[in-house]
Short mmCIF file of C-alpha atoms in Angstrom, two decimals:
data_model
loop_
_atom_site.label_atom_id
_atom_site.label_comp_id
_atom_site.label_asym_id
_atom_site.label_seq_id
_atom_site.Cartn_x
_atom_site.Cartn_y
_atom_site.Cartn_z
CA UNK A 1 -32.31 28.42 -23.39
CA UNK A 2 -35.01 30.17 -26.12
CA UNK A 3 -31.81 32.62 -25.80
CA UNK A 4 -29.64 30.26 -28.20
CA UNK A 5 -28.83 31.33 -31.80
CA UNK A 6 -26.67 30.80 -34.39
CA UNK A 7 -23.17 32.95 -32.63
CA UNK A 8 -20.26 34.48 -33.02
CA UNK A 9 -17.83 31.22 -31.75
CA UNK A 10 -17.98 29.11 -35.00
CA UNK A 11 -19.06 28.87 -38.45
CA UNK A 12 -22.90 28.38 -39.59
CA UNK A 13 -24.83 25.56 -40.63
CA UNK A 14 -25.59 22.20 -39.57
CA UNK A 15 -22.84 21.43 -37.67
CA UNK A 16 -22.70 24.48 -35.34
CA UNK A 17 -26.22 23.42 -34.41
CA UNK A 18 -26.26 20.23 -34.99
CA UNK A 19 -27.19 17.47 -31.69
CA UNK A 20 -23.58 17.11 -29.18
CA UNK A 21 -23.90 13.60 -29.87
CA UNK A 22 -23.89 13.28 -33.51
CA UNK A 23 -20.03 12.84 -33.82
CA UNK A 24 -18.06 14.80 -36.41
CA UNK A 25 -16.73 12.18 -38.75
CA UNK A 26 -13.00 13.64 -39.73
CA UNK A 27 -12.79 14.16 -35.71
CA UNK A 28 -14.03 10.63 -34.85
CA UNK A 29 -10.57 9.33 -37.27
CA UNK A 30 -8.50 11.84 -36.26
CA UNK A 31 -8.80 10.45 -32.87
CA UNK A 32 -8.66 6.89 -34.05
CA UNK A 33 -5.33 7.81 -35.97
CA UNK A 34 -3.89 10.09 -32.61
CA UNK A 35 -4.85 6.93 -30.31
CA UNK A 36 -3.19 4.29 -32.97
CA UNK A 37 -0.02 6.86 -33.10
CA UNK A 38 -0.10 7.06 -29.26
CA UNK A 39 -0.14 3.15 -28.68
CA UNK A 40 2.83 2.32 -30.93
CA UNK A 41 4.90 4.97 -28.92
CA UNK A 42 3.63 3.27 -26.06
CA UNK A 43 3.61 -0.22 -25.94
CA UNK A 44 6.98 0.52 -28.24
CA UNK A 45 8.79 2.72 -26.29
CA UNK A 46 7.34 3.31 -23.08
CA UNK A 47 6.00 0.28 -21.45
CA UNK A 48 9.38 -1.48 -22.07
CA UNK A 49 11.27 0.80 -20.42
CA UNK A 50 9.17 1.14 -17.56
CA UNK A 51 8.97 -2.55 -17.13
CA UNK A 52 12.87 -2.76 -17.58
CA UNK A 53 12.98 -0.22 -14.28
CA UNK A 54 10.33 -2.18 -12.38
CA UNK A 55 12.53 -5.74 -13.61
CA UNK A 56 15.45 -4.22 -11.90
CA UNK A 57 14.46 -1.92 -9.29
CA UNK A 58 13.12 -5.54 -8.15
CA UNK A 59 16.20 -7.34 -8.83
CA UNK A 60 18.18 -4.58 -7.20
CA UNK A 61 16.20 -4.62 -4.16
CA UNK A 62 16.27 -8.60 -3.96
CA UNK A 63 20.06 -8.71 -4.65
CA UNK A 64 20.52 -6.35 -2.14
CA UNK A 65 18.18 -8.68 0.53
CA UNK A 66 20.34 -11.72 -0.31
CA UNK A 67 23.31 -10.04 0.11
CA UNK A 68 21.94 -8.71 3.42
CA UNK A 69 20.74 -12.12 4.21
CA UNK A 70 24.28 -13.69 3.41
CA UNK A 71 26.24 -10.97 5.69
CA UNK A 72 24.10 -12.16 8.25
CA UNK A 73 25.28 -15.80 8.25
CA UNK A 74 28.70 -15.08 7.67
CA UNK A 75 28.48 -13.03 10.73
CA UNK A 76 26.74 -16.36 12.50
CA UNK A 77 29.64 -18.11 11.35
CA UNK A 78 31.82 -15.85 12.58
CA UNK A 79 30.21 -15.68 16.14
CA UNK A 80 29.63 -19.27 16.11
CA UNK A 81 33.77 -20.05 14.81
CA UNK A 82 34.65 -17.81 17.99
CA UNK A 83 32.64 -19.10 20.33
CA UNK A 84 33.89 -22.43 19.55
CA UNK A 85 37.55 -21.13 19.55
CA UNK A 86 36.51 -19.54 22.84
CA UNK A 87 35.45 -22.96 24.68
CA UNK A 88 38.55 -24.39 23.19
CA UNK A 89 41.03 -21.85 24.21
CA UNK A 90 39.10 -22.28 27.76
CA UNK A 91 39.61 -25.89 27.88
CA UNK A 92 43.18 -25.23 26.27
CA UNK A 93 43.64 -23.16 29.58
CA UNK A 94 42.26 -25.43 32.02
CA UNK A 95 44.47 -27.71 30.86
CA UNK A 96 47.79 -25.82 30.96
CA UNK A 97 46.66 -24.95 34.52
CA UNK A 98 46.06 -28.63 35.21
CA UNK A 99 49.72 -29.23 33.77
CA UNK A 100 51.10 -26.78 35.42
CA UNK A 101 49.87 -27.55 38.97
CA UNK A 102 51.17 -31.65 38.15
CA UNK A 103 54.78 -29.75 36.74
CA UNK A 104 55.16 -27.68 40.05
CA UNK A 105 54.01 -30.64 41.98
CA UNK A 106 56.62 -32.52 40.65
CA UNK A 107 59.23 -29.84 41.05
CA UNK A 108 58.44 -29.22 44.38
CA UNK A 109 58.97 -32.67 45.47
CA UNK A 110 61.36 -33.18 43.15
CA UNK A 111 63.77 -30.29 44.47
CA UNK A 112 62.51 -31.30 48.44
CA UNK A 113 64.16 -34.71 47.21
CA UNK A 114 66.99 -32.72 45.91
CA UNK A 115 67.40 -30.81 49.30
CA UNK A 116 67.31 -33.44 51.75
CA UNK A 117 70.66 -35.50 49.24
CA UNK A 118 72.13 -32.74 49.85
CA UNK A 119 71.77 -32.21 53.23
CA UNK A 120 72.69 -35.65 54.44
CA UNK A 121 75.29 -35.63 52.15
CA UNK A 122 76.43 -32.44 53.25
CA UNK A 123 75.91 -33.86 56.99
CA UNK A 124 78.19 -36.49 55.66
CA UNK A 125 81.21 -34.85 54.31
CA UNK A 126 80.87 -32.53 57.89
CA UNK A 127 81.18 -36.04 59.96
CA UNK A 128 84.02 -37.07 58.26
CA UNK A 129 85.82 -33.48 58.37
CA UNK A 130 84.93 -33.52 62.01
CA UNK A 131 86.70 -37.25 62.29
CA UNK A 132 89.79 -36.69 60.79
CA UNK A 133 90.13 -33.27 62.36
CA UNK A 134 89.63 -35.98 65.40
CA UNK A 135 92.41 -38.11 64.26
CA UNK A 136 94.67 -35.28 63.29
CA UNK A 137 94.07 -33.58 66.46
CA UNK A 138 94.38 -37.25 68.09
CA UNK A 139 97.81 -37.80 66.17
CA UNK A 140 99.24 -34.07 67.21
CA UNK A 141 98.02 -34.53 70.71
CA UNK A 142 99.96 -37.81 71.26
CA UNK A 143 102.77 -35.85 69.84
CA UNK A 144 102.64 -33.07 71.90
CA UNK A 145 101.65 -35.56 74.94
CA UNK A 146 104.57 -37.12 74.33
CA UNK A 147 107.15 -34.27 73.90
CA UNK A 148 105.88 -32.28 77.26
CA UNK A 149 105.87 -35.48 79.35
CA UNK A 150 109.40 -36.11 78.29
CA UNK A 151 110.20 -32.36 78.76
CA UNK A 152 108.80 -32.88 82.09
CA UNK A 153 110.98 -36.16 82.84
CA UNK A 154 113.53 -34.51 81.39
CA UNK A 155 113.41 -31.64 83.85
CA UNK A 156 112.73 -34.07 86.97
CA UNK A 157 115.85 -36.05 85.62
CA UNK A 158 118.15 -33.30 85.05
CA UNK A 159 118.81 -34.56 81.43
CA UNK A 160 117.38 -34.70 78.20
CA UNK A 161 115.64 -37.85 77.89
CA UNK A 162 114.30 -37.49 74.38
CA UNK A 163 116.11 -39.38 72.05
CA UNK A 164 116.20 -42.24 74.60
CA UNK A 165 111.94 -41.77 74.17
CA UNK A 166 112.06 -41.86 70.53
CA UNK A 167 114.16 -44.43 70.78
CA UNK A 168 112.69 -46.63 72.86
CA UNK A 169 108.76 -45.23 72.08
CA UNK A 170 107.69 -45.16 75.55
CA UNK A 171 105.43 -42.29 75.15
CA UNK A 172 103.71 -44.70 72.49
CA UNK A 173 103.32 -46.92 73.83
CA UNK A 174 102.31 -45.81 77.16
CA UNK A 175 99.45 -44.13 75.18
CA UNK A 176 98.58 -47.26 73.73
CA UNK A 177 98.57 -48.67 77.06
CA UNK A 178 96.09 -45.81 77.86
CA UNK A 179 93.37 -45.81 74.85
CA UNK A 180 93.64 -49.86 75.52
CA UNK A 181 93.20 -49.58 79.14
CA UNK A 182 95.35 -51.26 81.09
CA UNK A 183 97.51 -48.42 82.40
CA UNK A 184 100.30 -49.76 84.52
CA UNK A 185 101.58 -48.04 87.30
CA UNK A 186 105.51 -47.00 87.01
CA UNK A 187 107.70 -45.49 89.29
CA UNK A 188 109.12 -42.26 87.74
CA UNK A 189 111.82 -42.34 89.93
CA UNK A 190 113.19 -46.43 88.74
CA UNK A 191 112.08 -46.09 85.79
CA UNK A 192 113.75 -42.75 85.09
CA UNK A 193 116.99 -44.34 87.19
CA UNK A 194 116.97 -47.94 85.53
CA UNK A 195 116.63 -45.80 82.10
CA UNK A 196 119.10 -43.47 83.13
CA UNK A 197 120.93 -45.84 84.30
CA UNK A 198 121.11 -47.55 80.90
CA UNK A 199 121.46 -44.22 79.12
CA UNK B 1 -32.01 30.57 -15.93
CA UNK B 2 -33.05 33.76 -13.72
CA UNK B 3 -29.69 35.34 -15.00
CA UNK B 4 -30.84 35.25 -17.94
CA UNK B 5 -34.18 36.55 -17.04
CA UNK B 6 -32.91 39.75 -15.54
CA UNK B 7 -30.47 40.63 -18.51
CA UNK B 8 -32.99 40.30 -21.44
CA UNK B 9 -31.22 42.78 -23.69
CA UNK B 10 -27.89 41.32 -25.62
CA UNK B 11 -26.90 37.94 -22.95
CA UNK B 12 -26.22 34.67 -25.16
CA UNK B 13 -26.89 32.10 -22.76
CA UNK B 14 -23.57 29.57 -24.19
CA UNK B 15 -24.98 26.39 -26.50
CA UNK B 16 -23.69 24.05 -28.69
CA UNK B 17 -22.43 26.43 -30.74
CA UNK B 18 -19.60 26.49 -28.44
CA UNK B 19 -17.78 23.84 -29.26
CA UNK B 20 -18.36 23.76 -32.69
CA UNK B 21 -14.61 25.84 -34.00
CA UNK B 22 -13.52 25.15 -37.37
CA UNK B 23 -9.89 25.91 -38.14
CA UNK B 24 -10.06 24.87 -41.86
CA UNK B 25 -13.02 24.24 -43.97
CA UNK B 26 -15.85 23.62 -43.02
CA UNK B 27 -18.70 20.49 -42.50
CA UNK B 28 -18.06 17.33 -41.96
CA UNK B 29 -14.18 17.42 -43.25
CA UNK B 30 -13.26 20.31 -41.60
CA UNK B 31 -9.99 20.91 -39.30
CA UNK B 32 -11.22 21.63 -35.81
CA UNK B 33 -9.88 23.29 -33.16
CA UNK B 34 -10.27 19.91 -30.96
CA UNK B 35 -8.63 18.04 -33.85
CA UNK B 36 -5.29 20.53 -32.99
CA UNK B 37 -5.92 19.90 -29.24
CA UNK B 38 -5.57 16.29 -29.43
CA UNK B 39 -2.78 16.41 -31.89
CA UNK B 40 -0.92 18.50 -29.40
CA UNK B 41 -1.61 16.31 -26.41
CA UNK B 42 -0.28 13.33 -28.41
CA UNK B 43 2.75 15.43 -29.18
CA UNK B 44 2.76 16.78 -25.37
CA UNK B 45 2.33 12.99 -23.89
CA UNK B 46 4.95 11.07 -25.91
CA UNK B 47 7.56 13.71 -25.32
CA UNK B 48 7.01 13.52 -21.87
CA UNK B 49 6.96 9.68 -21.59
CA UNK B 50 9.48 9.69 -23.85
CA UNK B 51 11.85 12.22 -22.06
CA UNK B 52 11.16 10.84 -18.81
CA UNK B 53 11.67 7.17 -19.54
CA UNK B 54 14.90 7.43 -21.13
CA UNK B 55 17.35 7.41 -18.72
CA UNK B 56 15.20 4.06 -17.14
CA UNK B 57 17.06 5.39 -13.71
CA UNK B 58 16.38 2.60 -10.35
CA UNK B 59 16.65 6.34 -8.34
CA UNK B 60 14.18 8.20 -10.70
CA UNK B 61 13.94 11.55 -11.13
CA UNK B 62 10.99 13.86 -10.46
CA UNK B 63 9.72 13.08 -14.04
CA UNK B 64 10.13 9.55 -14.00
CA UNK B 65 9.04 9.34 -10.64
CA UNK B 66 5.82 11.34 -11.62
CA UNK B 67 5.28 8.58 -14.45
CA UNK B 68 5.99 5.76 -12.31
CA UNK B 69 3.62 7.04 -10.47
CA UNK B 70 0.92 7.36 -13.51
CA UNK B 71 2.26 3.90 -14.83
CA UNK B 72 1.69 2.31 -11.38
CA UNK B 73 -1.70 3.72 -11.30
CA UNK B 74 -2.65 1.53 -14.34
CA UNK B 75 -0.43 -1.21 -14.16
CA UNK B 76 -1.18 -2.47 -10.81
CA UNK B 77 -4.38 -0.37 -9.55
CA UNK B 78 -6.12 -1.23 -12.84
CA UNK B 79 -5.05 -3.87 -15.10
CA UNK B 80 -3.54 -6.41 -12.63
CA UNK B 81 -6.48 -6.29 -10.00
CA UNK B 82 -9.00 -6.40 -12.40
CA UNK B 83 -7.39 -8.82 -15.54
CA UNK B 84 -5.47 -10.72 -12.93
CA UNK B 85 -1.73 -11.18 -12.67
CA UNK B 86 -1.56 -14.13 -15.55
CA UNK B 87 -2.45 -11.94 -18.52
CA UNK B 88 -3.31 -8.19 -17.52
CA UNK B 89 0.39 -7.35 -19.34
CA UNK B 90 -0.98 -7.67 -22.97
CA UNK B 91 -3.66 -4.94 -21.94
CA UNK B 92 -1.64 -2.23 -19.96
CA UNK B 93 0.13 -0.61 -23.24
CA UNK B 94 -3.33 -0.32 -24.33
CA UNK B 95 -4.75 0.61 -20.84
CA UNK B 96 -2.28 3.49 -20.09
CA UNK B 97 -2.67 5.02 -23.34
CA UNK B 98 -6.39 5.60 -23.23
CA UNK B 99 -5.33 6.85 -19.25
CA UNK B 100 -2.95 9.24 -20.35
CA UNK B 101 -4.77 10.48 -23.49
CA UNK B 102 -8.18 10.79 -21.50
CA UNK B 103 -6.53 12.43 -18.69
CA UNK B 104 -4.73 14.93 -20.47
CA UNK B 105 -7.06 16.08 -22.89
CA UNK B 106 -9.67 16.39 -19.99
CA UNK B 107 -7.19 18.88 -18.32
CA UNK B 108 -7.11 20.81 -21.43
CA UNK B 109 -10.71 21.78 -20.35
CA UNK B 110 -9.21 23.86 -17.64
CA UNK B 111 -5.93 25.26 -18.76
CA UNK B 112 -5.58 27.95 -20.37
CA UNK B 113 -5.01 28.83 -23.50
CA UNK B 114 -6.33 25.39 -24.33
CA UNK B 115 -9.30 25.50 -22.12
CA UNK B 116 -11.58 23.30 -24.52
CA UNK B 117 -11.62 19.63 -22.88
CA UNK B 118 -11.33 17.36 -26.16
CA UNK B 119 -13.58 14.42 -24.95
CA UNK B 120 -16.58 17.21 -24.94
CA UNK B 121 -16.47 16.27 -29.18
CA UNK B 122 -18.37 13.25 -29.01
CA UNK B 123 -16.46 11.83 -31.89
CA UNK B 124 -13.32 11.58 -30.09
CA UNK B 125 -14.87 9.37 -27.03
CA UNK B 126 -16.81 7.40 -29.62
CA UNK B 127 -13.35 6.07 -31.50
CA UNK B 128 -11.84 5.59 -28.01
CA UNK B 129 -14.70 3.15 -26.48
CA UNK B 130 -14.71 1.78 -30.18
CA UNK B 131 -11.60 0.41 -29.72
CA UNK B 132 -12.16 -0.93 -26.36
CA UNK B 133 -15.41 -2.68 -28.11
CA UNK B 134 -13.11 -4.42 -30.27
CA UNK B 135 -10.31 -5.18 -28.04
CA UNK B 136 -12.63 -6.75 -25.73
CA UNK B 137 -14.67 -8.75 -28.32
CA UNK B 138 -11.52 -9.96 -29.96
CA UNK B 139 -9.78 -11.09 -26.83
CA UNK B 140 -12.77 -13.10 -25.84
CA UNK B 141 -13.27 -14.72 -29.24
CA UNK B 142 -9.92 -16.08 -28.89
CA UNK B 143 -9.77 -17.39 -25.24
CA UNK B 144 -13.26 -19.36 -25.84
CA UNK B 145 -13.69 -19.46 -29.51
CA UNK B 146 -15.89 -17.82 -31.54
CA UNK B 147 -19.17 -20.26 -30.72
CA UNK B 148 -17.82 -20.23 -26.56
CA UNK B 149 -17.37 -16.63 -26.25
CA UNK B 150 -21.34 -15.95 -27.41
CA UNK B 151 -22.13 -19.16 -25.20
CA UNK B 152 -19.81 -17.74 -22.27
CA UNK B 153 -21.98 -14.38 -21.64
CA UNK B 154 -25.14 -16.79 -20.39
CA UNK B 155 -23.89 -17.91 -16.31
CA UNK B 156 -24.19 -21.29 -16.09
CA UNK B 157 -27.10 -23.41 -14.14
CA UNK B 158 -29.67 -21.22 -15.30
CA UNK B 159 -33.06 -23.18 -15.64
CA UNK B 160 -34.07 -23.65 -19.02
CA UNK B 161 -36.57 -21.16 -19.77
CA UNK B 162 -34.37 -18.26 -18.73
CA UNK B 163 -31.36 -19.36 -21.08
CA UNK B 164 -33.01 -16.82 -24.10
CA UNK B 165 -34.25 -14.07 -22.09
CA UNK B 166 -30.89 -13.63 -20.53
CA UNK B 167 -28.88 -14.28 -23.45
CA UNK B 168 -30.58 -11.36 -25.31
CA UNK B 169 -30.59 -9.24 -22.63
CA UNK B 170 -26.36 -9.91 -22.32
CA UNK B 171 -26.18 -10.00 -25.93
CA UNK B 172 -27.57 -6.47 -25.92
CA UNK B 173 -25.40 -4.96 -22.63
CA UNK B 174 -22.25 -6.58 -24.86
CA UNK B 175 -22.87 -5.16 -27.97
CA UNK B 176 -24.45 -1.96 -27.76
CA UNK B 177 -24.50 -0.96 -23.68
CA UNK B 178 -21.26 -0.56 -23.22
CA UNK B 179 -19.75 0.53 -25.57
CA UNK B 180 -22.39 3.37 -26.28
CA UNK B 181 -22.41 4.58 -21.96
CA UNK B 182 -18.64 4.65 -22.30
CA UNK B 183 -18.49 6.95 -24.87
CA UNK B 184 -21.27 8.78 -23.66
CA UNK B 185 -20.42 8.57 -19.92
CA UNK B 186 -16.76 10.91 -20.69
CA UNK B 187 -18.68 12.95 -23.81
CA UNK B 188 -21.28 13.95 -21.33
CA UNK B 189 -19.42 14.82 -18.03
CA UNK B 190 -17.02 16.35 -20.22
CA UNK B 191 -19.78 18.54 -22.34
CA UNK B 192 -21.69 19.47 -19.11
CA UNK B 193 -18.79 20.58 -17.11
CA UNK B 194 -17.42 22.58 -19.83
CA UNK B 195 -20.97 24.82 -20.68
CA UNK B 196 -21.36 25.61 -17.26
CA UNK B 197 -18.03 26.41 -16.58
CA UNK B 198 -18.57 28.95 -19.61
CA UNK B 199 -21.77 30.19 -18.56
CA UNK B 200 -20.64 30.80 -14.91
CA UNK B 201 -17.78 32.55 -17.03
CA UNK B 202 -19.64 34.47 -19.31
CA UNK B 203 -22.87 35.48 -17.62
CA UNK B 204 -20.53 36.44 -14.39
CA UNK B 205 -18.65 38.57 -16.60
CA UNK B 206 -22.03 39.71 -18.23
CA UNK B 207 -23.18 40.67 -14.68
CA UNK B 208 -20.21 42.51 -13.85
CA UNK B 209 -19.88 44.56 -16.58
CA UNK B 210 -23.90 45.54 -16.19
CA UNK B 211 -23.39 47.57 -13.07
CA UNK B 212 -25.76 47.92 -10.15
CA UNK B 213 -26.96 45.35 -7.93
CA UNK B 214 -25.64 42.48 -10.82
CA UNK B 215 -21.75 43.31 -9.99
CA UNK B 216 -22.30 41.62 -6.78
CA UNK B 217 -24.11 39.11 -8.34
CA UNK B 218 -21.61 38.84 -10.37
CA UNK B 219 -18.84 38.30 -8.32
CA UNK B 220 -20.38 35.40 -6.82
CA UNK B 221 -20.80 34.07 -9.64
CA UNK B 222 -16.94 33.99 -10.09
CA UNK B 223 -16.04 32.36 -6.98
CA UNK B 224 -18.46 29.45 -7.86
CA UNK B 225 -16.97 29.53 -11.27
CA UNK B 226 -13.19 29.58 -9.39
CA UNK B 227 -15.08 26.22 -7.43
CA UNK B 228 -16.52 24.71 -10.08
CA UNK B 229 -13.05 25.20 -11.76
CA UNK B 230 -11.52 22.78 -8.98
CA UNK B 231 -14.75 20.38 -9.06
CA UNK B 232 -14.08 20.07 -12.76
CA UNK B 233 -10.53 19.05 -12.25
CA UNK B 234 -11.89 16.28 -9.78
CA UNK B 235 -14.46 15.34 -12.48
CA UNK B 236 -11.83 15.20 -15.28
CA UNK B 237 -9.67 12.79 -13.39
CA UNK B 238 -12.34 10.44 -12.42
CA UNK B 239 -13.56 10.27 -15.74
CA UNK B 240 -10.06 9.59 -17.57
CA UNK B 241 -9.75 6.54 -14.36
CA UNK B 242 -13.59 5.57 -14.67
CA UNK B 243 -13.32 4.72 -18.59
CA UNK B 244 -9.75 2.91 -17.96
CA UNK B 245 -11.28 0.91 -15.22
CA UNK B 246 -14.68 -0.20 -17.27
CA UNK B 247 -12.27 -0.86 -20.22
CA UNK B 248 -10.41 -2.79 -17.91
CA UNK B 249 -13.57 -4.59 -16.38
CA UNK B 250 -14.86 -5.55 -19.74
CA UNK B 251 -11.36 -6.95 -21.17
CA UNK B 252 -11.42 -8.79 -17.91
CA UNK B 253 -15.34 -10.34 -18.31
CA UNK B 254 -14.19 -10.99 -21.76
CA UNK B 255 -10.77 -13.47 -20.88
CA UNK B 256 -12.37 -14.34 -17.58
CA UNK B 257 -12.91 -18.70 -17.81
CA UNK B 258 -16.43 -17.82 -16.39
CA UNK B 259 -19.04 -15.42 -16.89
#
């Protein structure tokens, strides 16, 4: 370092020589002055701000957390409302089944109840059809009875007995006779004379 | 020093001299170059906090995000880990200037057409870990009082006889210790860094320009200058975050309840 002189770079004198650490006094308040100028912007301008964006970045981030956090139990809710209105509806459903199986219960028996009035009542109204087909058949029987055994006298007798029959109801009562039983024997041939004879 | 050996004839090895630029006058009142520096780095740094603060966007932009980033640094990495979370606020307007400041005027050291790093003028440092000396002396005095701030730099449960020896010996790292190896700590790295970088600068150049054997010489001498370029950049970072963190540490000793 013998190679060091006074140079070219700055001016001459004691301070372009002088020790590095002796510190050049208008320097030394310059920099107190730049620093004091510097602070005042900062702790002003600057910190403030940037504390205002780390204030709400934070709040931001929190709000959005809660609101996260709040979705979350409303959905819960949600699942735990419709899985309550799901075991409901089931139980709604078991119990419209249950209903239903007592309703067609009833119906069945109620319309097997139905179906066997009507049957015996329809068994009913056939019986009586049957007996007074019986008794019409009965009544136009007798008639007929009646008119061809007189035809038949009539022939045998050579006349026509038939108003004497009507007159006298011998067919009647000759049936009557019959349905009661005790049928009597009668000669045709006296009985058609003595009548004939009265006719 | 063998450089300097082998070109005898007209190679200035660099010296003091070099940082010594008067703009305006001269002695002890005149304008410096380093005086412009730091007057343009104050002028640099609050437009760009300025610029990139004002939107205060919660999505920032590259800018913001870039002094979020810075801010961060300080706020959290420095002043709340070391100060503690109750009052580290007060400090970090004070802390993040003297970052900022530091930082950029140490990367003035190695971009051009600046290339001067400001902190290399020991006056500069000297007001910066002046103020720290205050701040920290101040902020003590009035969490324990004037009477418990002197009596809070002995730990307590020492035996009797050692009460003196340690309280000068605290007395002496409070008052004159730290505050002078701050100052000195950034001067020096600062001051170092930049004369070599000059004389691996000049003398390569010198070397070059010489022809023969020395041009080869010489251009080795430029790579290490191109490395010593980055090294420098490491150096001037740690140095900015180095006197933040002390200034940090001794605010913190200062409001701490114990010693």
């Amino acid at each position: 370092m013998q190679a060091v002189t006074v140079t070219a770079e700055g001016g001459e004198g004691f301070w372009a020589t002088a020790a590095p650490i002796i510190p050049h006094p208008l320097e030394f308040f310059f920099g107190l002055v730049c620093f004091a100028i510097l602070y005042v912007v900062v702790s002003k301008k600057v910190v403030p701000r940037l504390e205002q964006i780390y204030a709400e970045r934070t709040a931001a981030i929190e709000g959005g957390m809660n609101k996260a956090e709040e979705a979350q139990a409303q959905a819960q809710a949600a699942l735990e409302q419709y899985q309550a209105q799901l075991v409901e509806a089931r139980s709604e459903a078991a119990r419209i089944r249950e209903d239903a199986k007592a309703q067609g219960a009833q119906i069945i028996a109620e319309m097997r109840e139905h179906a066997a009035s009507e049957a015996s009542r329809i068994t009913e109204t056939a019986h009586k059809q049957i007996e007074a087909e019986r008794q019409q058949a009965v009544v136009s029987l007798r008639g007929d009875v009646g008119r061809i055994s007189t035809d038949l006298a009539s022939r045998i007798v050579g006349e026509s007995l038939h108003e004497e029959t009507r007159q006298k109801g011998i067919v009647e009562r000759f049936l009557a006779e019959l349905e009661s039983g005790d049928v009597v024997r009668e000669k045709v041939g006296g009985a058609a004379g003595s009548q004939g004879g009265e006719a | 020093m063998s450089i300097v050996a082998a070109a005898p004839t007209d190679y200035t090895a660099p010296g003091v001299e070099e940082f010594w630029q008067p703009l305006i006058g001269d002695g002890a009142w005149a304008i410096t170059r380093p005086m412009f520096l730091m007057a343009f780095s104050i002028i640099l740094i609050t437009w760009w906090l300025l610029a990139t603060t004002r939107k205060k966007a919660l999505v920032p932009s590259k800018g913001q995000m870039g002094t979020e980033a810075v801010y961060g640094l300080v706020r959290n990495g420095v002043a709340k880990d070391l100060i503690g979370s109750h009052e580290f606020m007060k400090f970090v307007p004070l802390l993040f200037s003297m970052f900022v400041l530091i930082l950029v005027n140490n990367l003035f050291g190695v971009i051009p057409p600046m290339s001067y790093p400001t902190m290399s003028r020991i006056g500069f440092p000297i007001a910066l870990a002046l103020i720290v000396w205050v701040v920290f002396h101040v902020v003590g005095m009035k969490k324990h009082g004037f009477i418990g701030y002197w009596k809070s730099l002995v730990p307590s449960g020492l035996p009797k006889g050692m009460i003196v020896p340690i309280f000068i010996l605290e007395l002496i790292t409070d008052l004159f210790t730290r505050p002078v190896t701050l100052a000195l700590r950034l001067f020096g790295n600062m001051f170092a860094g930049h004369i070599l970088m000059v004389l691996f600068i000049t003398g390569g150049w010198y070397m070059l320009t010489s022809g023969g054997i020395l041009v080869v010489a010489g251009g080795v001498t430029w790579i290490f200058a191109f490395v010593m370029t980055l090294f420098e950049l490491l150096v001037e970072f740690l140095q900015a975050y180095v006197f933040t963190l002390l200034a940090a540490l001794y605010i913190a000793g200062a409001v701490a309840d114990e010693h």
